[in-house]
Amino acid sequence: MARKGESIFLRKDGRWEARYCKGYDHNHKIVYGYLYGKNYSEVKKKRNELLLTMPTLTKKKGKKTLNDYIDSWLLQKRNILKESTYARYVWVIDSHIRPFLGKIRIDELKEEDVARFIYQKKNYGNLLTCTNLGSKTLKDIVTLLKQLLRYSGIDLKIDVPKITRKKIELFSHLEQQQLENYLSMHLDPIHIGILLSLYTGLRIGEICALKWKDIDLENKTLTVCHTVLRIKDTNSKATSKTKLLMASPKTIFSNRVIPLPSFLVTILTALRIPSDEAMFFLTASYRFMEPRSYYNQYKRILTKANLPQYKFHTLRHTFATRCIELGFDAKTLCEILGHSDIKITLSLYVHPSDCLKVQQMEKLTLFHYN
């Protein structure tokens, strides 16, 4: 067992091991040496004697910039990460980190530089409006910057500003009824896709990737195994900045089987099912619909239904909240939504409505003694 700050350990083979700094490599990272002994005192004495004979070590200052380390880090990650994750990293780095910090020499990068960068991104980092960034994007930037700095061999304190979450939008009960009434008058795949999201919590990319073979009407289930998304094209020879990608879902937990309520099974059964189940649900063809195109159709449907222009993801938020109102247990809801952790479900997607709050508070009447 190591004693605090001494880097001396008892090995599994019974020997004691002492670690010491031999020098620094070309990336300014520590290169360690190791000594061994029969007991703690012996190995500590060996190390002390060695350190007395060694010259004082200092990091060599180089001319490498953060951009140099970014290029090396991305080269390592390219074949390890999912294509969509890698593309997201490249976008965050090229859009935010490189322009502000990339040209600074790594040996001259200071905590003040990082603090200014985070302040600027928090308050003016939105590339379109020059206003504050969303909490998710800011978190991604800071997390990625920490990884890059660790890879560069420097240890800087990074204070992440507290982020106030925006109020999550939900369809009210009346608005949901109004939307469903409109959808029920247009029972084609485009309109039913919206209904599916409202009653299963599917993301827009998951609906665009949905094929008829993923829908089991006999067993009343829907399988989520793919998603469609638009990502940055990292190919240097690409003629377009972005490209469409049919990929596995966000995480392994997003691969899931969702039981379908009976009324959805009835609606889906009434549709004209293509002869080939390999066809996509929304298009009834072998070509999927781009999420951006489906999003635009969704917005037009909201306009025709005289509803506010909520984001498509509001359907997923509304689904989760209605499930909690109906008494779903959080673990079941977590698996239906495809989350890796129940905390994500409770903190990000479950938003009690005012109606539910009133119902819960009324339960206190049971304890009123007058």
Coordinates of C-alpha atoms in Angstrom, one line a residue:
M1 CA 0.0 0.0 0.0
A2 CA 1.4 3.4 -0.9
R3 CA 2.1 6.1 1.7
K4 CA 0.7 9.4 0.7
G5 CA 3.0 11.4 -1.6
E6 CA 5.9 8.8 -1.7
S7 CA 5.1 6.7 -4.7
I8 CA 6.3 3.5 -2.9
F9 CA 4.1 0.5 -3.3
L10 CA 3.9 -3.1 -2.1
R11 CA 3.7 -5.3 -5.2
K12 CA 1.7 -8.5 -5.6
D13 CA 4.9 -10.5 -5.8
G14 CA 5.9 -9.3 -2.3
R15 CA 8.5 -6.9 -3.4
W16 CA 8.4 -3.1 -2.7
E17 CA 8.6 -0.7 -5.6
A18 CA 9.6 3.0 -5.6
R19 CA 8.9 5.2 -8.6
Y20 CA 11.0 8.3 -9.5
C21 CA 11.2 10.8 -12.3
K22 CA 13.9 10.0 -14.9
G23 CA 13.1 12.9 -17.2
Y24 CA 10.6 14.2 -19.8
D25 CA 9.8 13.0 -23.3
H26 CA 9.3 15.1 -26.4
N27 CA 5.7 15.8 -25.4
H28 CA 6.9 17.1 -22.0
K29 CA 5.4 14.1 -20.2
I30 CA 7.2 12.5 -17.3
V31 CA 9.3 9.4 -17.9
Y32 CA 9.4 7.2 -14.7
G33 CA 12.1 4.9 -13.4
Y34 CA 11.5 2.1 -10.9
L35 CA 13.5 0.6 -8.1
Y36 CA 12.8 -2.6 -6.1
G37 CA 13.6 -3.9 -2.6
K38 CA 12.6 -6.5 0.0
N39 CA 10.9 -3.9 2.3
Y40 CA 9.8 -0.3 2.4
S41 CA 12.9 1.0 4.1
E42 CA 15.3 -0.6 1.7
V43 CA 13.6 0.6 -1.4
K44 CA 13.2 4.1 0.0
K45 CA 16.9 4.3 0.8
K46 CA 17.8 3.2 -2.7
R47 CA 15.7 5.9 -4.2
N48 CA 17.1 8.6 -2.0
E49 CA 20.6 7.6 -2.8
L50 CA 19.8 7.7 -6.5
L51 CA 18.1 11.1 -6.4
L52 CA 21.2 12.6 -4.7
T53 CA 23.4 11.6 -7.7
M54 CA 20.9 12.8 -10.4
P55 CA 21.0 16.3 -11.9
T56 CA 18.0 18.6 -11.4
L57 CA 15.4 17.9 -14.0
T58 CA 13.4 20.7 -15.8
K59 CA 10.9 20.5 -18.6
K60 CA 12.3 21.6 -21.9
K61 CA 10.4 24.4 -23.3
G62 CA 9.3 23.8 -26.9
K63 CA 7.8 25.7 -29.7
K64 CA 4.8 23.4 -30.1
T65 CA 1.4 25.1 -30.0
L66 CA -1.9 23.6 -28.8
N67 CA -2.8 23.1 -32.5
D68 CA 0.1 20.7 -32.8
Y69 CA -1.1 18.6 -30.0
I70 CA -4.7 18.8 -31.3
D71 CA -3.6 17.4 -34.7
S72 CA -1.7 14.5 -33.0
W73 CA -4.6 13.8 -30.6
L74 CA -7.2 13.7 -33.4
L75 CA -5.0 11.4 -35.4
Q76 CA -5.0 8.9 -32.5
K77 CA -8.7 9.2 -32.0
R78 CA -9.9 8.9 -35.6
N79 CA -10.0 5.1 -35.7
I80 CA -11.1 4.6 -32.1
L81 CA -14.2 6.8 -31.9
K82 CA -17.6 6.4 -33.7
E83 CA -17.6 8.5 -36.8
S84 CA -20.4 10.7 -35.4
T85 CA -18.5 11.3 -32.2
Y86 CA -15.2 12.1 -34.0
A87 CA -17.0 14.5 -36.3
R88 CA -18.6 16.2 -33.2
Y89 CA -15.1 16.6 -31.7
V90 CA -13.7 18.1 -34.9
W91 CA -16.5 20.5 -35.1
V92 CA -16.1 21.7 -31.4
I93 CA -12.3 22.0 -31.8
D94 CA -12.4 23.8 -35.2
S95 CA -15.3 26.1 -34.3
H96 CA -14.3 27.0 -30.7
I97 CA -11.0 25.8 -29.4
R98 CA -8.6 26.4 -32.3
P99 CA -9.6 30.0 -33.1
F100 CA -9.1 31.1 -29.5
L101 CA -6.3 28.9 -28.1
G102 CA -4.8 27.0 -30.9
K103 CA -1.9 29.2 -31.8
I104 CA -0.6 29.7 -28.3
R105 CA 2.6 27.9 -27.5
I106 CA 1.9 25.1 -25.0
D107 CA 4.7 26.2 -22.6
E108 CA 3.2 29.7 -22.6
L109 CA -0.5 28.7 -22.1
K110 CA -1.7 30.0 -18.7
E111 CA -4.8 29.6 -16.6
E112 CA -5.8 33.2 -17.4
D113 CA -5.9 32.2 -21.1
V114 CA -8.3 29.3 -20.3
A115 CA -10.4 31.4 -18.0
R116 CA -10.8 34.1 -20.6
F117 CA -11.7 31.5 -23.2
I118 CA -14.4 29.9 -21.0
Y119 CA -15.8 33.4 -20.1
Q120 CA -16.0 34.4 -23.8
K121 CA -17.6 31.1 -24.8
K122 CA -20.2 31.2 -22.0
N123 CA -21.3 34.7 -22.7
Y124 CA -20.7 35.3 -26.5
G125 CA -19.8 31.8 -27.9
N126 CA -22.9 31.2 -30.0
L127 CA -21.5 31.3 -33.6
L128 CA -24.8 32.7 -35.1
T129 CA -26.0 35.2 -32.5
C130 CA -22.8 35.9 -30.5
T131 CA -24.8 35.3 -27.3
N132 CA -24.3 32.7 -24.6
L133 CA -23.9 29.1 -25.5
G134 CA -26.2 26.3 -24.5
S135 CA -25.2 24.4 -21.5
K136 CA -24.6 21.1 -23.4
T137 CA -22.3 22.8 -26.0
L138 CA -20.3 24.6 -23.2
K139 CA -19.9 21.4 -21.3
D140 CA -18.7 19.6 -24.4
I141 CA -16.1 22.4 -25.1
V142 CA -14.7 22.4 -21.6
T143 CA -14.6 18.5 -21.4
L144 CA -12.8 18.3 -24.7
L145 CA -10.4 21.1 -23.7
K146 CA -9.5 19.2 -20.5
Q147 CA -8.6 16.1 -22.5
L148 CA -6.5 18.1 -24.9
L149 CA -4.5 19.8 -22.1
R150 CA -3.9 16.5 -20.4
Y151 CA -2.6 15.1 -23.6
S152 CA -0.4 18.1 -24.0
G153 CA 1.2 17.3 -20.7
I154 CA 0.1 20.4 -18.8
D155 CA -2.0 20.6 -15.7
L156 CA -4.1 23.8 -15.5
K157 CA -6.9 24.5 -13.1
I158 CA -10.2 24.9 -15.1
D159 CA -13.1 26.5 -13.3
V160 CA -16.3 25.7 -15.1
P161 CA -19.0 28.4 -14.6
K162 CA -22.3 27.4 -13.1
I163 CA -24.8 27.0 -15.9
T164 CA -28.5 27.9 -15.4
R165 CA -30.6 25.4 -17.3
K166 CA -33.3 26.8 -19.6
K167 CA -36.9 26.0 -18.8
I168 CA -37.9 22.9 -20.7
E169 CA -40.8 23.2 -23.1
L170 CA -43.7 20.8 -22.9
F171 CA -47.0 20.4 -24.7
S172 CA -49.8 21.1 -22.3
H173 CA -52.5 18.6 -22.0
L174 CA -54.8 20.8 -24.1
E175 CA -52.1 21.3 -26.7
Q176 CA -51.3 17.6 -26.9
Q177 CA -55.0 16.9 -27.4
Q178 CA -55.1 19.5 -30.2
L179 CA -52.1 18.0 -31.9
E180 CA -53.4 14.5 -31.7
N181 CA -56.8 15.6 -33.1
Y182 CA -55.0 17.0 -36.1
L183 CA -52.8 14.0 -36.6
S184 CA -55.8 11.6 -36.4
M185 CA -57.2 13.3 -39.5
H186 CA -54.0 12.6 -41.5
L187 CA -53.0 9.1 -40.7
D188 CA -50.1 8.7 -43.1
P189 CA -46.5 7.8 -42.0
I190 CA -45.3 11.4 -41.7
H191 CA -48.1 12.3 -39.2
I192 CA -47.9 8.9 -37.4
G193 CA -44.2 9.4 -36.9
I194 CA -45.0 12.4 -34.8
L195 CA -47.5 10.3 -32.9
L196 CA -44.9 7.6 -32.4
S197 CA -42.5 10.1 -30.8
L198 CA -45.2 11.5 -28.6
Y199 CA -46.0 8.0 -27.3
T200 CA -42.6 6.2 -27.3
G201 CA -40.1 9.0 -26.9
L202 CA -38.3 8.3 -30.1
R203 CA -35.7 10.9 -31.2
I204 CA -36.2 12.5 -34.7
G205 CA -33.1 10.6 -36.1
E206 CA -34.5 7.3 -34.8
I207 CA -37.8 7.8 -36.5
C208 CA -36.0 8.7 -39.8
A209 CA -34.0 5.5 -39.5
L210 CA -37.1 3.3 -38.6
K211 CA -37.9 0.5 -41.0
W212 CA -41.0 -1.6 -41.2
K213 CA -39.0 -4.7 -40.1
D214 CA -38.3 -2.9 -36.8
I215 CA -42.1 -2.8 -36.1
D216 CA -43.5 -6.1 -34.8
L217 CA -47.3 -5.7 -34.8
E218 CA -47.9 -9.3 -33.7
N219 CA -45.8 -8.8 -30.5
K220 CA -46.7 -5.1 -30.2
T221 CA -43.1 -3.9 -30.1
L222 CA -40.8 -1.4 -31.8
T223 CA -37.1 -2.0 -32.0
V224 CA -34.6 1.0 -32.1
C225 CA -31.3 0.0 -33.7
H226 CA -30.3 2.9 -36.0
T227 CA -30.4 6.6 -36.2
V228 CA -29.9 9.1 -39.0
L229 CA -27.9 12.3 -38.4
R230 CA -26.0 15.0 -40.2
I231 CA -22.4 15.3 -39.2
K232 CA -19.4 17.4 -40.2
D233 CA -17.5 15.7 -43.2
T234 CA -14.0 15.3 -41.9
N235 CA -12.7 14.1 -45.3
S236 CA -10.2 16.7 -46.6
K237 CA -11.4 16.0 -50.2
A238 CA -15.1 16.4 -49.4
T239 CA -17.0 18.9 -51.6
S240 CA -19.6 19.5 -48.8
K241 CA -19.1 20.6 -45.2
T242 CA -21.5 18.0 -43.9
K243 CA -22.9 14.6 -44.8
L244 CA -25.7 12.3 -43.8
L245 CA -24.9 9.2 -41.8
M246 CA -27.0 6.1 -40.9
A247 CA -25.4 4.9 -37.7
S248 CA -26.0 2.9 -34.5
P249 CA -27.9 4.9 -31.8
K250 CA -26.3 7.4 -29.5
T251 CA -25.2 4.7 -26.9
I252 CA -25.5 1.0 -26.4
F253 CA -28.4 1.7 -24.1
S254 CA -30.2 3.5 -27.0
N255 CA -30.5 0.1 -28.7
R256 CA -33.8 -0.9 -27.2
V257 CA -37.2 -2.7 -27.7
I258 CA -40.2 -0.5 -26.8
P259 CA -43.7 -2.1 -26.2
L260 CA -46.4 -0.3 -28.2
P261 CA -49.7 0.7 -26.7
S262 CA -52.7 -1.0 -28.3
F263 CA -54.1 2.1 -30.0
L264 CA -50.8 2.6 -31.9
V265 CA -50.8 -1.0 -33.0
T266 CA -54.3 -0.5 -34.4
I267 CA -53.2 2.7 -36.3
L268 CA -50.1 1.0 -37.7
T269 CA -52.0 -2.1 -38.8
A270 CA -54.4 0.0 -40.8
L271 CA -51.6 1.4 -42.8
R272 CA -50.7 0.0 -46.2
I273 CA -47.5 -2.0 -45.3
P274 CA -44.9 -2.2 -48.1
S275 CA -44.2 -5.7 -49.6
D276 CA -40.6 -5.4 -48.5
E277 CA -40.1 -4.8 -44.8
A278 CA -36.6 -3.4 -45.5
M279 CA -38.2 -0.1 -46.6
F280 CA -38.1 2.9 -44.4
F281 CA -41.3 3.7 -42.4
L282 CA -41.5 7.4 -43.3
T283 CA -40.8 7.1 -47.0
A284 CA -42.1 3.6 -47.9
S285 CA -38.9 3.4 -50.0
Y286 CA -35.3 2.3 -49.7
R287 CA -34.2 5.9 -49.0
F288 CA -34.5 7.4 -45.6
M289 CA -35.8 10.9 -44.9
E290 CA -33.3 13.5 -43.7
P291 CA -34.0 14.7 -40.2
R292 CA -33.9 18.3 -41.3
S293 CA -36.6 17.7 -43.9
Y294 CA -38.8 15.8 -41.4
Y295 CA -38.2 18.6 -38.9
N296 CA -39.5 21.2 -41.4
Q297 CA -42.6 19.0 -42.1
Y298 CA -43.2 18.8 -38.4
K299 CA -43.0 22.6 -38.1
R300 CA -45.6 23.0 -40.9
I301 CA -47.9 20.5 -39.1
L302 CA -47.7 22.6 -35.9
T303 CA -48.6 25.7 -37.9
K304 CA -51.6 24.0 -39.5
A305 CA -52.7 22.7 -36.1
N306 CA -52.5 26.2 -34.7
L307 CA -49.9 25.2 -32.1
P308 CA -46.7 27.0 -30.8
Q309 CA -43.5 26.2 -32.7
Y310 CA -42.0 23.8 -30.2
K311 CA -38.9 21.8 -31.0
F312 CA -39.3 18.2 -32.1
H313 CA -37.5 17.1 -29.0
T314 CA -40.4 18.6 -27.0
L315 CA -42.4 15.5 -28.0
R316 CA -39.9 13.3 -26.1
H317 CA -39.9 15.6 -23.1
T318 CA -43.7 15.5 -23.1
F319 CA -43.8 11.7 -23.4
A320 CA -41.5 11.3 -20.4
T321 CA -43.5 13.8 -18.3
R322 CA -46.8 12.1 -19.1
C323 CA -45.3 8.7 -18.1
I324 CA -44.4 10.1 -14.7
E325 CA -47.8 11.6 -14.3
L326 CA -49.3 8.2 -15.0
G327 CA -47.1 6.5 -12.3
F328 CA -44.4 4.9 -14.4
D329 CA -41.5 3.8 -12.3
A330 CA -38.3 5.7 -13.2
K331 CA -36.3 2.6 -14.1
T332 CA -38.8 1.4 -16.7
L333 CA -39.0 4.9 -18.2
C334 CA -35.2 5.1 -18.3
E335 CA -35.0 1.9 -20.4
I336 CA -37.8 3.0 -22.8
L337 CA -36.0 6.3 -23.4
G338 CA -32.7 4.5 -23.9
H339 CA -30.7 6.3 -21.1
S340 CA -27.6 4.9 -19.6
D341 CA -28.4 6.2 -16.1
I342 CA -31.7 6.8 -14.3
K343 CA -30.3 10.2 -13.1
I344 CA -30.4 11.4 -16.7
T345 CA -34.1 10.5 -17.0
L346 CA -35.0 12.3 -13.8
S347 CA -32.9 15.4 -14.2
L348 CA -33.2 16.1 -17.9
Y349 CA -36.5 14.6 -19.1
V350 CA -39.0 14.4 -16.3
H351 CA -40.8 17.7 -15.7
P352 CA -43.8 17.5 -13.4
S353 CA -46.7 19.6 -14.8
D354 CA -48.6 22.2 -12.7
C355 CA -51.5 19.8 -12.7
L356 CA -49.4 17.0 -11.2
K357 CA -48.0 19.3 -8.6
V358 CA -51.5 20.2 -7.5
Q359 CA -52.5 16.5 -7.3
Q360 CA -49.5 15.7 -5.2
M361 CA -50.0 18.6 -2.8
E362 CA -53.6 17.7 -2.4
K363 CA -52.5 14.4 -0.9
L364 CA -51.3 16.3 2.2
T365 CA -55.0 16.8 3.0
L366 CA -54.9 13.3 4.5
F367 CA -52.7 14.6 7.3
H368 CA -54.8 17.7 8.0
Y369 CA -56.2 17.3 11.5
N370 CA -58.9 20.0 11.6

